[in-house]
PDB file of C-alpha atoms in Angstrom:
ATOM      1  CA  MET A 571      24.829  -9.987  70.374  1.00  0.00           C
ATOM      2  CA  ILE A 572      23.270 -10.024  66.399  1.00  0.00           C
ATOM      3  CA  ILE A 573      22.379  -6.192  66.053  1.00  0.00           C
ATOM      4  CA  ARG A 574      25.952  -5.566  67.222  1.00  0.00           C
ATOM      5  CA  LEU A 575      26.712  -7.684  64.689  1.00  0.00           C
ATOM      6  CA  ILE A 576      25.173  -6.257  62.299  1.00  0.00           C
ATOM      7  CA  LYS A 577      26.223  -2.766  62.624  1.00  0.00           C
ATOM      8  CA  ASN A 578      29.115  -3.483  63.425  1.00  0.00           C
ATOM      9  CA  ALA A 579      29.675  -4.729  60.007  1.00  0.00           C
ATOM     10  CA  TYR A 580      27.948  -2.121  58.084  1.00  0.00           C
ATOM     11  CA  LEU A 581      30.136   0.503  59.868  1.00  0.00           C
ATOM     12  CA  THR A 582      33.082  -1.657  58.554  1.00  0.00           C
ATOM     13  CA  ASN A 583      31.742  -1.852  55.021  1.00  0.00           C
ATOM     14  CA  ILE A 584      31.306   1.523  55.808  1.00  0.00           C
ATOM     15  CA  ALA A 585      35.366   1.701  56.804  1.00  0.00           C
ATOM     16  CA  TYR A 586      35.815  -0.395  53.241  1.00  0.00           C
ATOM     17  CA  ILE A 587      34.338   2.055  50.701  1.00  0.00           C
ATOM     18  CA  TYR A 588      35.650   5.396  51.657  1.00  0.00           C
ATOM     19  CA  ILE A 589      39.073   3.918  52.068  1.00  0.00           C
ATOM     20  CA  THR A 590      39.231   2.199  48.950  1.00  0.00           C
ATOM     21  CA  TYR A 591      38.002   5.035  47.837  1.00  0.00           C
ATOM     22  CA  ILE A 592      40.398   7.798  49.020  1.00  0.00           C
ATOM     23  CA  ASN A 593      43.403   5.670  47.719  1.00  0.00           C
ATOM     24  CA  GLN A 594      42.013   5.673  43.869  1.00  0.00           C
ATOM     25  CA  ILE A 595      41.505   9.825  44.545  1.00  0.00           C
ATOM     26  CA  ILE A 596      45.402   9.748  45.631  1.00  0.00           C
ATOM     27  CA  LYS A 597      46.506   6.924  42.972  1.00  0.00           C
ATOM     28  CA  LEU A 598      44.781   9.704  40.428  1.00  0.00           C
ATOM     29  CA  ARG A 599      45.802  12.700  41.651  1.00  0.00           C
ATOM     30  CA  ILE A 600      49.730  10.500  40.749  1.00  0.00           C
ATOM     31  CA  PHE A 601      48.515   9.218  37.767  1.00  0.00           C
ATOM     32  CA  LYS A 602      47.112  12.734  36.417  1.00  0.00           C
ATOM     33  CA  ILE A 603      50.452  14.171  37.813  1.00  0.00           C
ATOM     34  CA  LYS A 604      52.365  12.013  35.249  1.00  0.00           C
ATOM     35  CA  CYS A 605      49.912  13.363  32.490  1.00  0.00           C
ATOM     36  CA  PHE A 606      50.639  16.837  32.976  1.00  0.00           C
ATOM     37  CA  PHE A 607      54.079  15.791  32.015  1.00  0.00           C
ATOM     38  CA  LEU A 608      53.723  13.013  29.157  1.00  0.00           C
ATOM     39  CA  LYS A 609      51.410  16.460  28.056  1.00  0.00           C
ATOM     40  CA  ILE A 610      48.343  13.694  27.918  1.00  0.00           C
ATOM     41  CA  ASN A 611      45.277  15.291  28.586  1.00  0.00           C
ATOM     42  CA  LEU A 612      41.999  13.504  30.604  1.00  0.00           C
ATOM     43  CA  HIS A 613      38.976  13.987  30.076  1.00  0.00           C
ATOM     44  CA  ASN A 614      36.032  14.893  32.957  1.00  0.00           C
ATOM     45  CA  LYS A 615      32.151  15.220  32.909  1.00  0.00           C
ATOM     46  CA  SER A 616      32.244  19.075  32.001  1.00  0.00           C
ATOM     47  CA  HIS A 617      33.788  17.227  28.925  1.00  0.00           C
ATOM     48  CA  LEU A 618      31.541  14.671  27.825  1.00  0.00           C
ATOM     49  CA  HIS A 619      28.745  16.897  28.775  1.00  0.00           C
ATOM     50  CA  ASN A 620      30.293  19.404  26.986  1.00  0.00           C
ATOM     51  CA  LYS A 621      30.313  17.716  23.717  1.00  0.00           C
ATOM     52  CA  PHE A 622      27.641  15.700  23.358  1.00  0.00           C
ATOM     53  CA  ARG A 623      24.653  17.611  25.424  1.00  0.00           C
ATOM     54  CA  ASN A 624      23.039  19.209  21.951  1.00  0.00           C
ATOM     55  CA  HIS A 625      22.289  14.794  21.470  1.00  0.00           C
ATOM     56  CA  SER A 626      20.354  14.527  25.025  1.00  0.00           C
ATOM     57  CA  ASP A 627      17.092  15.187  24.160  1.00  0.00           C
ATOM     58  CA  LYS A 628      17.118  11.690  22.537  1.00  0.00           C
ATOM     59  CA  ALA A 629      17.531   7.877  23.473  1.00  0.00           C
ATOM     60  CA  CYS A 630      19.893   6.374  24.044  1.00  0.00           C
ATOM     61  CA  HIS A 631      20.970   3.113  23.558  1.00  0.00           C
ATOM     62  CA  ILE A 632      22.952   1.223  26.259  1.00  0.00           C
ATOM     63  CA  ILE A 633      25.107  -1.731  24.503  1.00  0.00           C
ATOM     64  CA  GLY A 634      26.162  -4.922  26.451  1.00  0.00           C
ATOM     65  CA  SER A 635      28.010  -8.166  24.764  1.00  0.00           C
ATOM     66  CA  GLY A 636      24.838 -10.940  25.524  1.00  0.00           C
ATOM     67  CA  TYR A 637      22.790 -12.934  24.062  1.00  0.00           C
ATOM     68  CA  SER A 638      20.070 -10.755  23.151  1.00  0.00           C
ATOM     69  CA  LEU A 639      21.512  -8.147  21.687  1.00  0.00           C
ATOM     70  CA  ASN A 640      21.615 -10.511  18.400  1.00  0.00           C
ATOM     71  CA  ASP A 641      18.072 -10.009  18.710  1.00  0.00           C
ATOM     72  CA  SER A 642      17.567  -5.874  18.954  1.00  0.00           C
ATOM     73  CA  LYS A 643      20.631  -4.352  17.705  1.00  0.00           C
ATOM     74  CA  GLY A 644      18.518  -4.221  14.665  1.00  0.00           C
ATOM     75  CA  LYS A 645      15.855  -2.167  16.035  1.00  0.00           C
ATOM     76  CA  ILE A 646      18.063   0.740  16.752  1.00  0.00           C
ATOM     77  CA  ASN A 647      16.965   3.338  15.330  1.00  0.00           C
ATOM     78  CA  ASN A 648      19.827   5.942  12.789  1.00  0.00           C
ATOM     79  CA  GLU A 649      18.499   9.064  15.014  1.00  0.00           C
ATOM     80  CA  ASP A 650      19.369   8.218  18.255  1.00  0.00           C
ATOM     81  CA  PHE A 651      22.535   8.459  20.718  1.00  0.00           C
ATOM     82  CA  VAL A 652      24.191   4.860  21.032  1.00  0.00           C
ATOM     83  CA  ILE A 653      27.291   3.991  24.056  1.00  0.00           C
ATOM     84  CA  GLY A 654      29.234   0.538  24.009  1.00  0.00           C
ATOM     85  CA  PHE A 655      31.903  -1.048  26.367  1.00  0.00           C
ATOM     86  CA  ASN A 656      34.429  -3.253  24.994  1.00  0.00           C
ATOM     87  CA  PHE A 657      33.978  -6.001  22.743  1.00  0.00           C
ATOM     88  CA  ALA A 658      30.007  -4.568  21.788  1.00  0.00           C
ATOM     89  CA  ALA A 659      32.997  -2.880  18.969  1.00  0.00           C
ATOM     90  CA  LEU A 660      32.315  -6.014  17.558  1.00  0.00           C
ATOM     91  CA  ALA A 661      28.497  -5.479  16.614  1.00  0.00           C
ATOM     92  CA  ASN A 662      29.121  -3.269  13.837  1.00  0.00           C
ATOM     93  CA  LEU A 663      26.885  -0.560  15.188  1.00  0.00           C
ATOM     94  CA  ASP A 664      26.890   3.198  14.427  1.00  0.00           C
ATOM     95  CA  PHE A 665      28.907   4.574  17.865  1.00  0.00           C
ATOM     96  CA  ASP A 666      28.932   7.557  18.593  1.00  0.00           C
ATOM     97  CA  LEU A 667      30.209   6.556  21.719  1.00  0.00           C
ATOM     98  CA  PHE A 668      32.704   4.077  22.997  1.00  0.00           C
ATOM     99  CA  PHE A 669      34.459   2.855  25.646  1.00  0.00           C
ATOM    100  CA  PHE A 670      37.566   0.351  26.656  1.00  0.00           C
ATOM    101  CA  GLU A 671      39.475  -0.738  29.515  1.00  0.00           C
ATOM    102  CA  PHE A 672      42.051  -3.585  27.995  1.00  0.00           C
ATOM    103  CA  ALA A 673      45.349  -2.040  27.008  1.00  0.00           C
ATOM    104  CA  GLY A 674      48.347  -3.797  29.423  1.00  0.00           C
ATOM    105  CA  LYS A 675      50.932  -6.249  28.488  1.00  0.00           C
ATOM    106  CA  LYS A 676      49.520  -7.912  32.098  1.00  0.00           C
ATOM    107  CA  CYS A 677      46.261  -8.140  29.847  1.00  0.00           C
ATOM    108  CA  ALA A 678      47.743  -9.162  26.631  1.00  0.00           C
ATOM    109  CA  ASP A 679      45.768 -11.296  25.284  1.00  0.00           C
ATOM    110  CA  VAL A 680      42.359  -9.712  25.393  1.00  0.00           C
ATOM    111  CA  SER A 681      43.872  -6.200  24.996  1.00  0.00           C
ATOM    112  CA  ASN A 682      44.803  -7.529  21.314  1.00  0.00           C
ATOM    113  CA  LYS A 683      41.387  -9.263  20.786  1.00  0.00           C
ATOM    114  CA  GLN A 684      40.405  -5.696  21.104  1.00  0.00           C
ATOM    115  CA  LYS A 685      42.378  -3.716  19.605  1.00  0.00           C
ATOM    116  CA  GLU A 686      41.447  -5.965  16.766  1.00  0.00           C
ATOM    117  CA  ALA A 687      37.681  -5.436  17.408  1.00  0.00           C
ATOM    118  CA  LEU A 688      38.338  -1.470  17.257  1.00  0.00           C
ATOM    119  CA  LYS A 689      39.658  -1.558  13.946  1.00  0.00           C
ATOM    120  CA  TYR A 690      37.096   0.237  12.444  1.00  0.00           C
ATOM    121  CA  LEU A 691      35.830   2.019  14.879  1.00  0.00           C
ATOM    122  CA  ILE A 692      39.123   3.962  15.094  1.00  0.00           C
ATOM    123  CA  GLN A 693      38.487   3.666  11.296  1.00  0.00           C
ATOM    124  CA  ASN A 694      36.115   5.931  10.920  1.00  0.00           C
ATOM    125  CA  LYS A 695      38.292   9.358  12.601  1.00  0.00           C
ATOM    126  CA  LYS A 696      35.362   9.722  14.714  1.00  0.00           C
ATOM    127  CA  ASN A 697      37.615  10.474  17.958  1.00  0.00           C
ATOM    128  CA  ASN A 698      34.821   8.786  19.885  1.00  0.00           C
ATOM    129  CA  ILE A 699      36.526   5.720  21.454  1.00  0.00           C
ATOM    130  CA  TYR A 700      37.495   7.047  25.396  1.00  0.00           C
ATOM    131  CA  PHE A 701      40.065   4.207  27.109  1.00  0.00           C
ATOM    132  CA  LYS A 702      38.405   4.176  31.200  1.00  0.00           C
ATOM    133  CA  ASN A 703      39.879   1.908  34.409  1.00  0.00           C
ATOM    134  CA  ALA A 704      43.125   3.582  33.232  1.00  0.00           C
ATOM    135  CA  LEU A 705      44.562   3.072  36.862  1.00  0.00           C
ATOM    136  CA  LEU A 706      43.790  -1.097  37.051  1.00  0.00           C
ATOM    137  CA  PRO A 707      47.440  -2.525  37.019  1.00  0.00           C
ATOM    138  CA  ARG A 708      46.693  -4.206  34.080  1.00  0.00           C
ATOM    139  CA  ASN A 709      46.829  -1.762  32.581  1.00  0.00           C
ATOM    140  CA  ASP A 710      50.025   0.830  31.365  1.00  0.00           C
ATOM    141  CA  LEU A 711      50.514   4.191  29.134  1.00  0.00           C
ATOM    142  CA  ASN A 712      53.324   3.236  27.128  1.00  0.00           C
ATOM    143  CA  PHE A 713      50.908  -0.595  26.211  1.00  0.00           C
ATOM    144  CA  LEU A 714      47.952   2.476  24.995  1.00  0.00           C
ATOM    145  CA  TYR A 715      49.815   4.064  23.282  1.00  0.00           C
ATOM    146  CA  ASP A 716      52.172   2.149  21.421  1.00  0.00           C
ATOM    147  CA  HIS A 717      49.646   0.721  20.376  1.00  0.00           C
ATOM    148  CA  TYR A 718      46.593   3.099  19.881  1.00  0.00           C
ATOM    149  CA  GLY A 719      48.283   7.045  18.886  1.00  0.00           C
ATOM    150  CA  ASN A 720      46.335   9.111  19.252  1.00  0.00           C
ATOM    151  CA  ASP A 721      43.610   8.133  18.083  1.00  0.00           C
ATOM    152  CA  ILE A 722      42.650   7.355  21.600  1.00  0.00           C
ATOM    153  CA  ASN A 723      40.731   9.288  24.668  1.00  0.00           C
ATOM    154  CA  ILE A 724      42.198   8.940  28.342  1.00  0.00           C
ATOM    155  CA  ILE A 725      38.822   9.716  30.938  1.00  0.00           C
ATOM    156  CA  GLU A 726      39.528  10.387  34.499  1.00  0.00           C
ATOM    157  CA  ASP A 727      37.598   8.175  36.402  1.00  0.00           C
ATOM    158  CA  ILE A 728      37.743   5.821  39.581  1.00  0.00           C
ATOM    159  CA  ILE A 729      36.342   2.345  40.601  1.00  0.00           C
ATOM    160  CA  LEU A 730      34.199   2.384  43.742  1.00  0.00           C
ATOM    161  CA  GLN A 731      34.417  -1.168  45.845  1.00  0.00           C
ATOM    162  CA  ASN A 732      31.592  -2.431  47.730  1.00  0.00           C
ATOM    163  CA  ARG A 733      30.518  -5.538  50.304  1.00  0.00           C
ATOM    164  CA  SER A 734      26.816  -5.454  50.820  1.00  0.00           C
ATOM    165  CA  THR A 735      23.555  -4.716  49.432  1.00  0.00           C
ATOM    166  CA  SER A 736      22.975  -1.698  52.552  1.00  0.00           C
ATOM    167  CA  THR A 737      25.246   0.717  51.100  1.00  0.00           C
ATOM    168  CA  PHE A 738      23.919   0.879  48.093  1.00  0.00           C
ATOM    169  CA  ASP A 739      23.466   4.552  48.655  1.00  0.00           C
ATOM    170  CA  ILE A 740      26.419   5.477  49.825  1.00  0.00           C
ATOM    171  CA  ILE A 741      27.980   3.879  45.994  1.00  0.00           C
ATOM    172  CA  TYR A 742      24.928   6.220  44.399  1.00  0.00           C
ATOM    173  CA  ASN A 743      25.858   9.302  45.757  1.00  0.00           C
ATOM    174  CA  LEU A 744      29.800   9.349  45.372  1.00  0.00           C
ATOM    175  CA  MET A 745      28.963   8.328  41.587  1.00  0.00           C
ATOM    176  CA  TYR A 746      26.059  10.879  41.561  1.00  0.00           C
ATOM    177  CA  ASN A 747      27.641  13.603  43.000  1.00  0.00           C
ATOM    178  CA  GLU A 748      27.025  17.216  41.384  1.00  0.00           C
ATOM    179  CA  LYS A 749      29.528  18.302  42.720  1.00  0.00           C
ATOM    180  CA  SER A 750      31.714  15.755  41.038  1.00  0.00           C
ATOM    181  CA  ASN A 751      34.232  16.136  37.751  1.00  0.00           C
ATOM    182  CA  LEU A 752      35.133  12.382  37.563  1.00  0.00           C
ATOM    183  CA  PHE A 753      33.300   9.461  36.621  1.00  0.00           C
ATOM    184  CA  MET A 754      32.637   6.651  38.489  1.00  0.00           C
ATOM    185  CA  GLN A 755      32.939   3.230  38.708  1.00  0.00           C
ATOM    186  CA  TYR A 756      31.156   0.239  40.377  1.00  0.00           C
ATOM    187  CA  ASN A 757      30.550  -3.422  39.442  1.00  0.00           C
ATOM    188  CA  SER A 758      30.460  -3.494  35.885  1.00  0.00           C
ATOM    189  CA  SER A 759      30.954  -0.640  33.063  1.00  0.00           C
ATOM    190  CA  LEU A 760      27.732  -1.255  32.789  1.00  0.00           C
ATOM    191  CA  PHE A 761      26.726   1.361  35.205  1.00  0.00           C
ATOM    192  CA  PHE A 762      30.133   3.367  34.298  1.00  0.00           C
ATOM    193  CA  CYS A 763      28.263   3.829  30.929  1.00  0.00           C
ATOM    194  CA  ILE A 764      25.000   5.101  31.977  1.00  0.00           C
ATOM    195  CA  ASN A 765      27.282   7.112  34.577  1.00  0.00           C
ATOM    196  CA  VAL A 766      27.771   9.051  31.876  1.00  0.00           C
ATOM    197  CA  ALA A 767      24.311   9.084  29.826  1.00  0.00           C
ATOM    198  CA  LYS A 768      22.773  10.285  32.732  1.00  0.00           C
ATOM    199  CA  SER A 769      25.683  12.879  33.005  1.00  0.00           C
ATOM    200  CA  ILE A 770      25.361  13.918  29.229  1.00  0.00           C
ATOM    201  CA  GLY A 771      21.405  14.220  30.056  1.00  0.00           C
ATOM    202  CA  PHE A 772      19.670  11.250  28.444  1.00  0.00           C
ATOM    203  CA  LYS A 773      16.375  11.052  30.228  1.00  0.00           C
ATOM    204  CA  THR A 774      15.083   7.671  28.173  1.00  0.00           C
ATOM    205  CA  ILE A 775      18.047   4.798  28.542  1.00  0.00           C
ATOM    206  CA  ILE A 776      17.874   1.939  26.369  1.00  0.00           C
ATOM    207  CA  PHE A 777      19.475  -1.499  27.618  1.00  0.00           C
ATOM    208  CA  HIS A 778      20.872  -3.467  24.714  1.00  0.00           C
ATOM    209  CA  GLY A 779      22.804  -7.897  25.126  1.00  0.00           C
ATOM    210  CA  VAL A 780      22.723  -6.913  29.391  1.00  0.00           C
ATOM    211  CA  ASP A 781      22.196 -10.806  29.758  1.00  0.00           C
ATOM    212  CA  PHE A 782      23.390 -11.705  33.465  1.00  0.00           C
ATOM    213  CA  LYS A 783      24.282 -14.996  32.120  1.00  0.00           C
ATOM    214  CA  GLY A 784      24.450 -16.885  28.416  1.00  0.00           C
ATOM    215  CA  PRO A 785      26.616 -16.599  25.324  1.00  0.00           C
ATOM    216  CA  TYR A 786      28.381 -13.274  24.401  1.00  0.00           C
ATOM    217  CA  PHE A 787      26.535 -11.898  21.177  1.00  0.00           C
ATOM    218  CA  PHE A 788      29.368 -12.352  19.018  1.00  0.00           C
ATOM    219  CA  ASP A 789      29.923 -15.618  20.030  1.00  0.00           C
ATOM    220  CA  ASN A 790      28.728 -17.239  16.628  1.00  0.00           C
ATOM    221  CA  LEU A 791      30.326 -14.121  14.540  1.00  0.00           C
ATOM    222  CA  LYS A 792      34.095 -15.297  15.246  1.00  0.00           C
ATOM    223  CA  SER A 793      35.654 -18.490  15.433  1.00  0.00           C
ATOM    224  CA  ASP A 794      36.338 -20.649  18.424  1.00  0.00           C
ATOM    225  CA  ASP A 795      39.685 -19.809  18.882  1.00  0.00           C
ATOM    226  CA  PHE A 796      39.508 -15.857  18.569  1.00  0.00           C
ATOM    227  CA  PHE A 797      39.062 -15.929  22.494  1.00  0.00           C
ATOM    228  CA  GLU A 798      41.480 -17.479  23.501  1.00  0.00           C
ATOM    229  CA  ASN A 799      41.950 -16.102  27.365  1.00  0.00           C
ATOM    230  CA  ASN A 800      40.197 -15.443  30.891  1.00  0.00           C
ATOM    231  CA  HIS A 801      37.780 -13.135  29.780  1.00  0.00           C
ATOM    232  CA  TYR A 802      35.257 -13.772  27.089  1.00  0.00           C
ATOM    233  CA  GLU A 803      35.360 -17.835  26.746  1.00  0.00           C
ATOM    234  CA  LYS A 804      32.395 -19.387  24.178  1.00  0.00           C
ATOM    235  CA  ARG A 805      29.022 -19.780  26.861  1.00  0.00           C
ATOM    236  CA  GLU A 806      26.590 -21.798  26.986  1.00  0.00           C
ATOM    237  CA  LEU A 807      22.889 -20.496  27.567  1.00  0.00           C
ATOM    238  CA  ASN A 808      22.511 -21.123  30.790  1.00  0.00           C
ATOM    239  CA  GLN A 809      25.724 -20.958  31.301  1.00  0.00           C
ATOM    240  CA  ASN A 810      27.177 -17.530  33.692  1.00  0.00           C
ATOM    241  CA  HIS A 811      29.156 -14.600  32.648  1.00  0.00           C
ATOM    242  CA  SER A 812      32.541 -13.610  34.982  1.00  0.00           C
ATOM    243  CA  ILE A 813      30.512 -11.092  36.986  1.00  0.00           C
ATOM    244  CA  ASN A 814      29.659 -11.081  40.131  1.00  0.00           C
ATOM    245  CA  LYS A 815      26.816 -13.074  40.718  1.00  0.00           C
ATOM    246  CA  THR A 816      26.698 -12.065  44.945  1.00  0.00           C
ATOM    247  CA  SER A 817      23.475  -9.784  46.404  1.00  0.00           C
ATOM    248  CA  TYR A 818      25.630  -6.116  45.592  1.00  0.00           C
ATOM    249  CA  GLY A 819      26.552  -7.480  41.803  1.00  0.00           C
ATOM    250  CA  LEU A 820      25.143  -6.143  39.203  1.00  0.00           C
ATOM    251  CA  GLU A 821      21.357  -7.841  38.894  1.00  0.00           C
ATOM    252  CA  GLY A 822      21.796  -6.343  42.734  1.00  0.00           C
ATOM    253  CA  TYR A 823      22.342  -2.730  42.161  1.00  0.00           C
ATOM    254  CA  LEU A 824      20.907  -2.537  38.859  1.00  0.00           C
ATOM    255  CA  SER A 825      17.343  -3.266  40.290  1.00  0.00           C
ATOM    256  CA  PHE A 826      18.227  -1.055  42.955  1.00  0.00           C
ATOM    257  CA  LEU A 827      19.148   2.081  39.997  1.00  0.00           C
ATOM    258  CA  ILE A 828      16.154   1.838  38.021  1.00  0.00           C
ATOM    259  CA  SER A 829      14.701   2.110  41.211  1.00  0.00           C
ATOM    260  CA  LYS A 830      16.547   5.269  43.053  1.00  0.00           C
ATOM    261  CA  MET A 831      16.019   7.143  39.368  1.00  0.00           C
ATOM    262  CA  GLU A 832      12.850   6.669  37.717  1.00  0.00           C
ATOM    263  CA  ASN A 833      11.922   9.798  38.726  1.00  0.00           C
ATOM    264  CA  GLU A 834      15.029  11.543  36.922  1.00  0.00           C
ATOM    265  CA  VAL A 835      15.652   8.878  33.732  1.00  0.00           C
ATOM    266  CA  SER A 836      12.702   5.749  32.255  1.00  0.00           C
ATOM    267  CA  PHE A 837      14.886   3.045  31.163  1.00  0.00           C
ATOM    268  CA  TYR A 838      13.935  -0.247  28.731  1.00  0.00           C
ATOM    269  CA  CYS A 839      14.955  -3.662  28.041  1.00  0.00           C
ATOM    270  CA  ALA A 840      15.668  -3.805  23.968  1.00  0.00           C
ATOM    271  CA  THR A 841      13.572  -7.282  23.434  1.00  0.00           C
ATOM    272  CA  ASN A 842      11.526  -9.860  25.759  1.00  0.00           C
ATOM    273  CA  LYS A 843      14.664 -12.596  25.212  1.00  0.00           C
ATOM    274  CA  THR A 844      17.040 -11.262  28.330  1.00  0.00           C
ATOM    275  CA  PRO A 845      16.324 -12.086  31.958  1.00  0.00           C
ATOM    276  CA  LEU A 846      16.577  -7.693  32.070  1.00  0.00           C
ATOM    277  CA  LYS A 847      12.823  -8.351  31.443  1.00  0.00           C
ATOM    278  CA  LYS A 848      11.804  -8.678  34.610  1.00  0.00           C
ATOM    279  CA  TYR A 849      12.905  -5.129  35.804  1.00  0.00           C
ATOM    280  CA  LEU A 850      12.138  -3.198  32.945  1.00  0.00           C
ATOM    281  CA  LYS A 851       9.567  -2.804  30.019  1.00  0.00           C
ATOM    282  CA  ASN A 852      10.002  -3.493  25.957  1.00  0.00           C
ATOM    283  CA  PHE A 853      10.869   0.107  24.688  1.00  0.00           C
ATOM    284  CA  TYR A 854       9.666  -1.669  21.332  1.00  0.00           C
ATOM    285  CA  GLU A 855       6.393  -2.283  22.468  1.00  0.00           C
ATOM    286  CA  ASP A 856       3.580  -0.975  23.592  1.00  0.00           C
TER     287      ASP A 856
END
C-alpha cells in the first residue's frame, strides 16, 4: 500500500511537471506571436552563446543579493565575467550581463525600485541588460517599454514547476536539453543564471551573495523605506528570505545541481561568511 502511494505520488508529480511545462510552451508561443506583430525581438540561448562565447575561458561570477556579498564583491578580478540579477544592481559592480524580472502595474512598487536600481547600468550603454520571466502575470510589455524603451532586451524563457526531490533529474534534463534553444528557470533566478552561464560555456562559476537567509547586502546602502514592499523587506541575520524552504527548493536543488555537474563545471563560493561554505570550496583560498 505504501509503495503504491509513493509510486502514485511520483507519477503525479511527473504529470504535474510536464503539464505545466506544456502550458508554459503554449503561452510562450502566443507571446512570440504577439512580439512578432509588435516587432519585438526575443533572445534565446544561441544569441547569448554567440555574443559572449569568447569570454567562456574566464571565471564567471554570479551575483546574488545576500549579505555575504559585502564581504566578497571586492575580490572579483576585473578580467572575470560577472552576471547579476534583480537588486544585485545596487552592488556597483561592472556587470557583463544582467537580468531582471519586475516590470508591471501589478508589482508597480518593486518595478519602480528595480528601475531606480538599474539606472547606472542603463547609462553605461553596454546593451547587456535582459528582461526575463516575461510570461509571469505580474509583468506586461506596455509597462516595460513605457519605462525602459529600447534599452532592454527580452529573454525567451519559461519557468519549470516541481514538487519533489525525486524528479530533480527530470527538471535538470529539461533545463539542459541541448536541443532546446530557450532558457528555463526552476525555483530561483540563481538557476536561470547557472543555465545562462553553462550555455555560454563557462567552466568555473563562483557564487556571491547566495545565502539562503539573513539580510540583503543593500540593507545598509539605502534608507529603511527603500524597499517598503512585500518582495524585499529588511531582514535580520537569522531571518529567512522569501524563498522556497522545502527539500525541493533553492538549497535542495542547488546541492543536487552541484553534484550533477561536478565533471562539467567547477563551482565555488566566494567567502567563508556564506552558508554555501558547507557545499563548496572558497575560490579565494588554496
